[in-house]
Coordinates of C-alpha atoms and ligand atoms in Angstrom, one line a residue:
Chain A
M810 CA 81.7 88.3 87.7
E811 CA 81.9 88.6 84.1
E812 CA 84.6 91.3 83.0
K813 CA 83.8 93.9 80.4
R814 CA 85.8 93.7 77.4
H815 CA 88.6 96.4 76.7
T816 CA 87.9 98.9 74.0
S817 CA 91.1 97.5 72.4
L818 CA 90.6 94.2 71.4
H819 CA 94.3 93.8 70.8
Y820 CA 94.9 94.3 74.2
E821 CA 92.1 91.9 75.0
K822 CA 93.8 89.3 72.9
E823 CA 97.2 89.8 74.6
L824 CA 95.8 89.2 78.1
Q825 CA 94.0 86.0 76.9
E826 CA 97.3 84.7 75.3
I827 CA 99.1 85.2 78.7
K828 CA 96.2 83.2 80.3
N829 CA 96.4 80.3 77.9
S830 CA 100.3 80.2 78.1
L831 CA 100.0 80.0 81.8
I832 CA 97.4 77.1 81.5
Y833 CA 99.8 75.3 78.9
L834 CA 102.8 75.9 81.4
G835 CA 100.9 74.6 84.3
A836 CA 100.0 71.3 82.5
L837 CA 103.5 70.9 81.6
T838 CA 104.8 71.1 85.1
E839 CA 102.0 68.8 86.3
K840 CA 103.2 66.2 83.7
A841 CA 106.8 66.6 84.8
I842 CA 105.8 66.0 88.4
Q843 CA 103.5 62.9 87.7
D844 CA 106.4 61.6 85.4
A845 CA 109.1 62.2 88.1
M846 CA 107.0 60.2 90.5
K847 CA 106.6 57.3 87.9
A848 CA 110.2 57.5 87.1
L849 CA 110.7 56.6 90.9
S850 CA 107.7 54.2 91.6
E851 CA 108.1 52.3 88.2
R852 CA 112.3 52.6 88.5
N853 CA 112.3 54.1 85.1
S854 CA 115.5 56.1 84.6
E855 CA 114.9 56.8 81.2
M856 CA 111.8 58.8 81.9
A857 CA 113.9 60.7 84.5
N858 CA 116.2 61.6 82.0
K859 CA 113.6 62.7 79.6
I860 CA 112.2 65.1 82.4
I861 CA 115.4 66.7 83.0
K862 CA 115.8 67.3 79.3
D863 CA 112.1 68.7 78.8
D864 CA 112.6 71.2 81.6
D865 CA 114.4 73.4 79.0
D866 CA 110.9 73.6 77.4
I867 CA 109.5 74.9 80.7
D868 CA 112.2 77.3 81.2
K869 CA 111.7 78.8 77.7
L870 CA 108.1 79.1 77.9
D871 CA 108.7 80.8 81.4
T872 CA 111.1 83.4 79.6
E873 CA 108.6 83.9 76.9
L874 CA 105.7 84.6 79.0
E875 CA 107.7 87.1 81.3
E876 CA 108.8 88.8 78.3
R877 CA 105.2 89.1 77.1
C878 CA 104.1 90.5 80.5
I879 CA 106.6 92.9 80.3
R880 CA 105.8 93.9 76.9
V881 CA 101.9 94.5 78.1
L882 CA 103.5 96.6 81.2
A883 CA 105.5 98.6 78.7
L884 CA 103.2 99.1 75.9
R885 CA 99.7 99.2 77.6
Q886 CA 100.5 100.8 81.1
P887 CA 97.8 98.6 82.8
T888 CA 95.9 99.8 85.9
A889 CA 93.9 98.3 88.7
I890 CA 92.6 94.7 87.9
D891 CA 94.8 94.7 84.5
L892 CA 97.9 95.7 86.6
R893 CA 97.2 93.1 89.2
F894 CA 96.6 90.5 86.6
I895 CA 100.0 91.1 85.0
T896 CA 102.0 91.1 88.1
T897 CA 100.1 87.9 89.3
A898 CA 100.8 86.5 86.0
I899 CA 104.7 87.4 86.1
K900 CA 104.8 85.7 89.6
I901 CA 103.0 82.8 88.6
T902 CA 105.0 81.9 85.6
G903 CA 108.0 82.2 88.1
H904 CA 106.5 79.7 90.6
L905 CA 105.5 77.2 87.6
E906 CA 109.2 77.5 86.5
R907 CA 110.5 76.7 90.1
I908 CA 108.0 73.7 90.1
G909 CA 109.5 72.5 86.9
D910 CA 113.0 72.6 88.7
M911 CA 111.7 70.6 91.4
A912 CA 110.5 68.0 89.1
V913 CA 114.1 67.7 87.6
N914 CA 115.4 67.5 91.3
I915 CA 113.2 64.6 91.8
A916 CA 114.0 63.2 88.5
E917 CA 117.7 63.2 89.7
K918 CA 117.0 61.6 92.9
A919 CA 114.9 58.8 91.2
I920 CA 118.1 57.9 89.0
Q921 CA 120.2 57.5 92.0
L922 CA 117.3 55.5 93.9
N923 CA 116.9 53.4 90.8
Q924 CA 120.6 52.2 90.8
E925 CA 119.9 50.7 94.3
P926 CA 117.5 48.0 95.5
Q927 CA 114.1 49.6 96.6
L928 CA 114.1 50.7 100.3
K929 CA 110.2 50.4 100.7
P930 CA 107.2 50.6 98.7
Y931 CA 106.2 54.1 97.8
I932 CA 102.9 55.1 99.1
D933 CA 102.9 58.4 100.9
L934 CA 104.8 59.8 98.0
P935 CA 102.4 59.1 95.1
R936 CA 99.6 60.5 97.4
M937 CA 101.6 63.6 97.8
T938 CA 102.1 63.7 94.2
D939 CA 98.3 63.6 93.6
L940 CA 97.8 66.4 96.0
V941 CA 100.4 68.6 94.7
T942 CA 99.2 68.1 90.9
T943 CA 95.8 68.8 92.2
M944 CA 97.0 72.1 94.0
I945 CA 98.7 73.3 90.7
K946 CA 95.7 72.5 88.8
D947 CA 93.4 74.4 91.4
S948 CA 95.6 77.3 91.8
L949 CA 95.6 78.1 88.2
D950 CA 91.9 77.3 88.0
S951 CA 91.7 80.0 90.7
F952 CA 93.5 82.5 88.5
I953 CA 91.6 81.8 85.5
N954 CA 88.2 81.9 87.1
N955 CA 88.8 84.7 89.8
D956 CA 87.9 81.8 92.2
L957 CA 88.8 83.2 95.8
E958 CA 87.4 79.7 97.4
R959 CA 89.6 77.6 95.3
A960 CA 92.8 79.7 96.3
E961 CA 91.7 79.2 99.8
K962 CA 91.3 75.5 99.3
V963 CA 95.0 75.3 98.1
R964 CA 96.2 77.0 101.2
R965 CA 94.5 74.4 103.1
M966 CA 95.9 71.7 101.0
E967 CA 99.4 73.0 101.8
E968 CA 99.1 72.2 105.3
V969 CA 98.1 68.7 104.5
I970 CA 101.3 68.4 102.5
D971 CA 103.4 69.7 105.4
D972 CA 102.0 67.0 107.6
L973 CA 102.7 64.4 105.0
N974 CA 106.3 65.5 104.6
E975 CA 106.8 65.3 108.3
Q976 CA 105.2 61.8 108.6
I977 CA 107.5 60.6 105.8
F978 CA 110.4 62.0 107.6
R979 CA 109.7 60.3 110.9
E980 CA 109.3 56.9 109.1
L981 CA 112.5 57.1 107.1
L982 CA 114.3 58.1 110.5
T983 CA 113.4 55.0 111.8
F984 CA 114.7 53.1 108.7
M985 CA 117.9 54.9 109.1
M986 CA 118.1 54.1 112.7
E987 CA 117.4 50.3 112.2
D988 CA 119.9 49.7 109.3
S989 CA 122.6 52.2 108.6
K990 CA 122.9 50.8 105.0
S991 CA 119.4 52.5 104.4
I992 CA 120.7 55.9 105.0
H993 CA 121.8 57.1 101.7
R994 CA 118.5 56.0 100.0
A995 CA 116.5 57.2 103.0
L996 CA 118.0 60.8 102.6
L997 CA 117.3 60.6 98.7
I998 CA 113.7 59.8 99.5
M999 CA 113.7 62.5 102.2
Q1000 CA 114.8 65.1 99.4
V1001 CA 112.0 63.9 97.1
S1002 CA 109.4 64.5 99.8
K1003 CA 110.9 67.9 100.5
N1004 CA 110.8 68.7 96.9
M1005 CA 107.1 67.9 97.0
E1006 CA 106.6 70.1 100.0
R1007 CA 108.6 72.9 98.0
I1008 CA 106.1 72.4 95.2
A1009 CA 103.2 72.7 97.6
D1010 CA 104.6 76.2 98.7
H1011 CA 105.0 77.5 95.3
T1012 CA 101.1 76.5 94.5
K1013 CA 100.4 78.3 97.8
G1014 CA 102.3 81.4 96.5
I1015 CA 100.2 81.2 93.5
A1016 CA 96.9 80.9 95.5
D1017 CA 98.2 83.9 97.5
M1018 CA 98.9 86.1 94.4
V1019 CA 95.5 85.2 93.2
T1020 CA 94.0 86.4 96.3
Y1021 CA 95.8 89.6 95.7
M1022 CA 94.7 89.9 92.3
I1023 CA 91.1 89.5 93.1
T1024 CA 91.0 91.4 96.4
G1025 CA 93.9 93.9 96.2
E1026 CA 94.9 92.6 99.4
N1027 CA 98.2 91.0 100.2
V1028 CA 97.9 87.9 102.1
R1029 CA 101.5 86.7 101.7
H1030 CA 103.7 86.3 104.7
Q1031 CA 100.5 86.2 106.9
T1032 CA 100.9 83.7 109.8
R1033 CA 98.0 81.5 110.2
E1034 CA 96.4 81.1 113.5
I1035 CA 97.3 77.9 115.2
S1036 CA 94.3 76.1 116.3
Chain B
M1482 CA 93.9 112.5 105.6
D1483 CA 95.2 114.9 108.1
A1484 CA 95.7 117.6 105.5
N1485 CA 93.6 120.8 106.0
M1486 CA 90.8 121.0 103.5
I1487 CA 91.1 124.3 101.4
I1488 CA 88.3 124.1 99.2
S1489 CA 85.0 122.3 100.2
L1490 CA 81.9 121.4 98.0
H1491 CA 78.7 120.8 99.7
N1492 CA 75.9 119.1 97.6
V1493 CA 76.8 121.3 94.6
N1494 CA 74.6 121.1 91.5
F1495 CA 75.6 123.3 88.3
Y1496 CA 73.3 124.2 85.5
Y1497 CA 73.9 125.4 81.9
G1498 CA 70.5 127.0 81.5
P1499 CA 68.1 124.2 82.0
S1500 CA 70.5 121.2 81.7
R1501 CA 72.4 120.2 84.8
A1502 CA 76.0 119.4 84.2
L1503 CA 77.1 118.6 87.8
N1504 CA 74.8 116.3 90.3
D1505 CA 75.0 116.7 94.1
I1506 CA 78.9 116.9 94.3
S1507 CA 80.2 116.9 97.7
M1508 CA 84.1 116.8 98.1
D1509 CA 87.0 118.5 99.8
F1510 CA 90.3 119.4 98.3
P1511 CA 93.3 119.0 100.6
E1512 CA 95.8 121.9 100.9
K1513 CA 99.2 121.6 99.2
Q1514 CA 98.3 118.4 97.6
V1515 CA 97.7 117.5 94.1
T1516 CA 94.2 116.4 93.2
A1517 CA 93.4 114.9 89.7
L1518 CA 89.8 115.2 88.1
I1519 CA 89.4 112.5 85.5
G1520 CA 86.4 111.1 83.5
P1521 CA 85.1 110.7 80.1
S1522 CA 84.6 113.7 77.7
G1523 CA 81.6 115.8 78.8
C1524 CA 81.3 114.3 82.4
G1525 CA 81.9 118.0 83.8
K1526 CA 85.6 118.2 84.9
S1527 CA 86.0 121.5 83.1
T1528 CA 82.8 122.9 84.6
L1529 CA 83.8 121.8 88.2
L1530 CA 87.2 123.4 87.7
R1531 CA 85.7 126.6 86.6
L1532 CA 83.3 126.6 89.3
L1533 CA 86.0 126.9 91.9
N1534 CA 87.0 130.3 91.0
R1535 CA 83.9 131.4 89.8
M1536 CA 84.9 131.5 86.2
N1537 CA 81.5 129.9 85.1
D1538 CA 80.0 133.3 86.1
L1539 CA 81.4 134.6 82.8
I1540 CA 79.1 132.0 81.0
I1541 CA 75.7 133.6 80.9
G1542 CA 72.6 131.6 81.9
T1543 CA 74.7 129.4 84.4
R1544 CA 73.5 128.8 87.8
V1545 CA 74.9 127.0 91.0
E1546 CA 73.3 125.6 93.8
G1547 CA 74.9 124.2 97.2
K1548 CA 77.9 125.6 98.7
V1549 CA 81.5 126.1 97.5
L1550 CA 83.8 127.0 100.4
F1551 CA 87.2 128.6 100.1
E1552 CA 89.0 128.4 103.3
G1553 CA 85.7 128.1 105.1
K1554 CA 83.9 130.9 103.1
D1555 CA 81.2 130.4 100.6
I1556 CA 82.7 132.1 97.4
Y1557 CA 79.3 132.3 96.0
D1558 CA 78.3 134.7 98.7
G1559 CA 76.9 138.0 97.5
H1560 CA 79.5 140.1 98.9
V1561 CA 82.5 138.1 97.8
D1562 CA 84.4 139.7 94.8
P1563 CA 84.9 137.2 92.1
V1564 CA 88.0 139.0 90.8
E1565 CA 89.8 138.6 94.3
I1566 CA 88.4 134.9 94.3
R1567 CA 90.4 134.4 90.8
R1568 CA 93.5 135.9 92.3
K1569 CA 93.6 133.4 95.0
I1570 CA 92.7 130.5 92.8
G1571 CA 94.5 130.9 89.5
M1572 CA 93.9 128.8 86.4
V1573 CA 96.0 127.5 83.5
F1574 CA 94.1 126.3 80.4
Q1575 CA 94.8 123.8 78.1
K1576 CA 96.2 125.7 75.3
P1577 CA 99.0 127.9 76.4
N1578 CA 97.4 131.5 76.1
P1579 CA 100.2 134.1 76.5
F1580 CA 99.2 137.9 76.0
P1581 CA 100.6 139.2 72.8
K1582 CA 103.1 141.0 74.7
T1583 CA 106.8 140.7 75.9
I1584 CA 107.5 137.8 78.4
Y1585 CA 108.2 140.5 81.0
N1586 CA 104.8 142.2 80.7
N1587 CA 102.9 138.6 80.4
I1588 CA 103.9 138.1 84.1
A1589 CA 103.9 141.8 85.1
Y1590 CA 100.4 142.7 83.7
G1591 CA 98.2 141.1 86.4
P1592 CA 100.3 142.6 89.4
K1593 CA 100.4 145.9 87.9
L1594 CA 96.4 145.9 87.4
T1595 CA 96.3 144.9 91.2
G1596 CA 98.4 147.8 92.0
A1597 CA 101.9 146.2 92.7
N1598 CA 104.5 149.0 92.8
A1599 CA 106.9 149.1 90.1
G1600 CA 110.1 148.7 92.0
D1601 CA 108.9 145.1 93.3
L1602 CA 107.7 144.1 89.6
D1603 CA 111.3 143.0 88.5
A1604 CA 111.8 140.8 91.6
L1605 CA 108.4 139.3 91.1
V1606 CA 108.9 138.7 87.3
E1607 CA 112.1 136.7 88.3
Q1608 CA 110.8 135.0 91.1
S1609 CA 107.6 133.8 89.1
L1610 CA 109.9 132.8 86.0
K1611 CA 112.1 130.9 88.3
Q1612 CA 109.3 129.1 90.1
A1613 CA 108.0 127.8 86.8
V1614 CA 111.5 126.6 86.0
L1615 CA 111.4 129.0 82.9
W1616 CA 113.9 131.8 84.0
D1617 CA 117.2 130.2 82.6
E1618 CA 115.7 130.0 79.4
V1619 CA 114.3 133.2 79.0
K1620 CA 116.2 135.7 81.2
D1621 CA 118.3 137.3 78.4
V1622 CA 115.1 137.7 76.1
L1623 CA 112.4 139.1 78.8
N1624 CA 111.7 142.0 76.4
K1625 CA 111.0 139.7 73.3
S1626 CA 107.4 138.6 72.5
A1627 CA 106.1 135.9 74.4
M1628 CA 104.7 134.3 71.2
N1629 CA 108.2 133.3 70.0
L1630 CA 108.4 130.7 73.0
S1631 CA 107.8 127.0 72.3
G1632 CA 104.5 125.7 73.3
G1633 CA 106.0 124.0 76.2
Q1634 CA 107.7 127.2 77.4
Q1635 CA 104.4 129.3 76.7
Q1636 CA 102.7 126.9 79.2
R1637 CA 105.4 127.4 81.8
L1638 CA 105.0 131.1 81.1
C1639 CA 101.1 130.9 82.0
I1640 CA 102.2 129.1 85.0
A1641 CA 104.4 131.9 86.0
R1642 CA 101.8 134.4 85.1
A1643 CA 99.3 132.7 87.3
L1644 CA 102.1 132.5 90.2
A1645 CA 102.8 136.2 89.9
M1646 CA 99.4 136.9 91.4
K1647 CA 100.5 134.9 94.5
P1648 CA 97.5 132.5 94.5
D1649 CA 96.9 129.7 96.9
V1650 CA 95.4 127.4 94.7
L1651 CA 96.0 126.5 91.0
L1652 CA 93.5 125.2 88.7
M1653 CA 95.0 123.3 85.5
D1654 CA 92.7 122.1 82.8
E1655 CA 94.6 119.5 80.8
P1656 CA 97.7 121.6 81.0
T1657 CA 99.8 119.3 79.1
S1658 CA 97.7 118.0 76.3
A1659 CA 99.0 120.3 73.7
L1660 CA 102.5 119.7 74.6
D1661 CA 105.3 117.1 73.3
P1662 CA 106.5 114.6 76.1
I1663 CA 109.6 116.5 77.3
S1664 CA 107.6 119.7 77.9
T1665 CA 104.9 117.3 79.6
A1666 CA 107.6 116.1 81.8
K1667 CA 108.8 119.5 82.5
I1668 CA 105.3 120.6 83.7
E1669 CA 104.8 117.4 85.6
E1670 CA 108.1 118.1 87.4
L1671 CA 107.0 121.7 87.9
I1672 CA 103.6 120.6 89.5
E1673 CA 105.4 118.3 91.9
E1674 CA 107.7 121.0 93.0
L1675 CA 104.8 123.5 93.2
K1676 CA 102.8 121.5 95.4
K1677 CA 105.1 122.1 98.3
N1678 CA 103.6 125.7 98.4
Y1679 CA 100.2 125.5 96.6
T1680 CA 97.3 123.5 96.2
I1681 CA 96.9 122.0 92.6
I1682 CA 93.7 120.7 90.9
I1683 CA 94.3 119.4 87.6
V1684 CA 92.1 117.8 85.0
T1685 CA 93.9 115.3 82.6
H1686 CA 92.8 112.7 80.1
N1687 CA 96.2 111.1 80.6
M1688 CA 95.6 108.3 83.2
Q1689 CA 99.4 107.9 83.7
Q1690 CA 99.6 111.5 84.3
A1691 CA 97.1 111.5 87.0
A1692 CA 98.8 108.4 88.6
R1693 CA 102.2 109.9 88.3
I1694 CA 101.6 113.4 89.8
S1695 CA 98.5 113.4 92.1
D1696 CA 97.8 112.5 95.8
S1697 CA 94.2 112.0 95.4
T1698 CA 91.9 111.3 92.3
A1699 CA 88.3 112.1 91.7
F1700 CA 86.5 110.1 89.0
F1701 CA 83.3 111.8 87.4
Y1702 CA 80.7 110.1 85.1
I1703 CA 78.0 112.3 83.5
G1704 CA 78.0 114.9 86.2
N1705 CA 78.3 112.3 89.1
L1706 CA 81.2 111.9 91.4
I1707 CA 81.6 108.2 91.2
E1708 CA 84.8 107.7 93.3
Y1709 CA 87.3 110.0 95.0
N1710 CA 90.2 108.3 96.5
K1711 CA 94.0 107.9 97.0
T1712 CA 95.4 108.0 93.6
E1713 CA 97.3 104.9 94.4
K1714 CA 94.2 103.1 95.3
I1715 CA 92.3 104.3 92.3
F1716 CA 95.1 102.7 90.2
T1717 CA 95.7 99.8 91.7
N1718 CA 92.3 98.7 93.2
P1719 CA 89.5 101.2 93.0
D1720 CA 86.5 100.6 95.2
V1721 CA 84.0 101.3 92.4
K1722 CA 83.6 98.9 89.5
Q1723 CA 82.8 101.9 87.2
T1724 CA 86.1 103.4 87.9
E1725 CA 87.9 100.3 87.1
D1726 CA 86.2 100.0 83.9
Y1727 CA 87.1 103.6 83.0
I1728 CA 90.7 103.6 84.0
T1729 CA 91.5 100.0 82.5
G1730 CA 89.9 101.1 79.3
R1731 CA 86.8 98.8 79.1
F1732 CA 83.6 99.4 77.0
G1733 CA 81.3 102.3 78.6
Ligands
LIG25 N1 79.2 126.8 77.9 C1 78.4 125.8 77.9 N2 77.3 125.9 77.7 C2 76.4 125.0 77.8 N3 76.9 123.6 78.2 C3 78.1 123.4 78.4 C4 78.9 124.4 78.3 N4 80.1 124.0 78.8 C5 79.9 122.5 79.0 N5 78.8 122.4 78.9 C6 78.0 121.0 79.1 O1 78.3 120.6 80.2 C7 78.6 119.1 80.3 C8 79.9 119.0 81.0 O2 81.1 119.8 80.1 P1 82.4 119.9 80.8 O3 83.2 120.8 79.6 O4 82.5 120.3 82.0 O5 83.0 118.5 80.5 P2 84.7 117.9 80.4 O6 84.5 116.7 81.5 O7 85.4 119.0 80.8 O8 85.0 117.3 79.3 P3 86.3 117.3 78.2 O9 87.1 116.2 78.7 O10 85.6 117.1 76.7 O11 86.9 118.8 78.4 C9 78.7 118.6 78.9 O12 77.6 118.1 78.6 C10 78.8 119.9 78.0 O13 78.0 119.8 76.7
LIG26 MG1 87.1 119.9 79.9

């Protein structure tokens, strides 16, 4: 549905700029996660260090975005869809900032793992990475295009990630039981997987906010039916 | 809504001469709540407000169709006394309009006309001014002209004047549009206080004001009632797109 434009074109521009910044922030976090996985699979600690350093940019953009949203709240006193848009934007930027932190966590684990021989080839983790970056993209697309279906798709993918995470846990447990020397590395990889799973949680958080923004209904904290 | 409905409109049309200003309005006003009427200029808010206490009777060539029930009785019935209706349903206007009299007499004037006895007047004046949160500011100058008060004080005086008639309902037509923010805040605070005992129906162009002080909000557009809903609903997630476009300031 095409929205009518605001009478105030400045206001219109402020909202558009918030959208643009969120897309940019989303792109930064996607790249951070992809790079963190690369740092791990290609055993590239230099790349990992760069991710840790670049996280400052994500934090800065998050702060800026939040301030911009607060300014709109204070000066424009948005109502209805505009109010839901701004509150959603504030939440989304918070989620993206946390996703950036997860990328840093993964990069730190990669640095540690890279100092030891590789425990096993990484197969499921790159798959998880592809999935969660798609989830970030989809959750933001759903926000930009008011796309309920895409938000729902993100929620469905989150379940796939949960399953993958469990599978990785089980596999690593067998490694640990067979060889106690593998425990340290296995635990680090588990934490990488756990971080991926938390990233997926954050994208689900974004999707839930988008659903709220579009419908006005709060779907957070609803337990899914177990089929 | 469990509240008792003090005023009900059934299929009301209103005409200024040949031109229709309100189209088929049906709505109920809950007792002891604040209802806000919003909408663009000329959509019929003031017309509707004046219709509720027969103020429109004073404009020649006007005509009402449908039913306007106050406590279940049609106020446009032939044998109903409009003066009595206006006593029970008081009105406060956009511009404070005190009489060019003393503060005391502004309040006492109406009750005197309707036969209140002189002994009760002092108490009534004090009580009304206290209810309008003006007493402390004017108790020492009751015999000075009301015209010397500030705009915000004058507006509270007009509210006190309406309250002195012991109404059930207060109609307010943009009561703060001529006031500064502090006076506005005082009136809003007063409205919150008054709704414990009175039903208040207020027209306002200030969306935030409607959001702050009202329980329900009705949105009108060219003589039609577009949406009537809980205020919280209207300002967070209205049911009708037109309402949303209006309150978010999008092109009409
Ligand atoms: N005394 C009158 N004689 C003829 N037409 C009138 C009269 N008063 C209002 N109207 C017309 O009735 C319609 C509704 O007017 P009304 O004053 O009720 O609007 P409103 O919503 O209160 O607008 P505003 O926000 O500008 O006060 C308008 O088209 C107006 O021109
Ligand atoms: Mg008016």
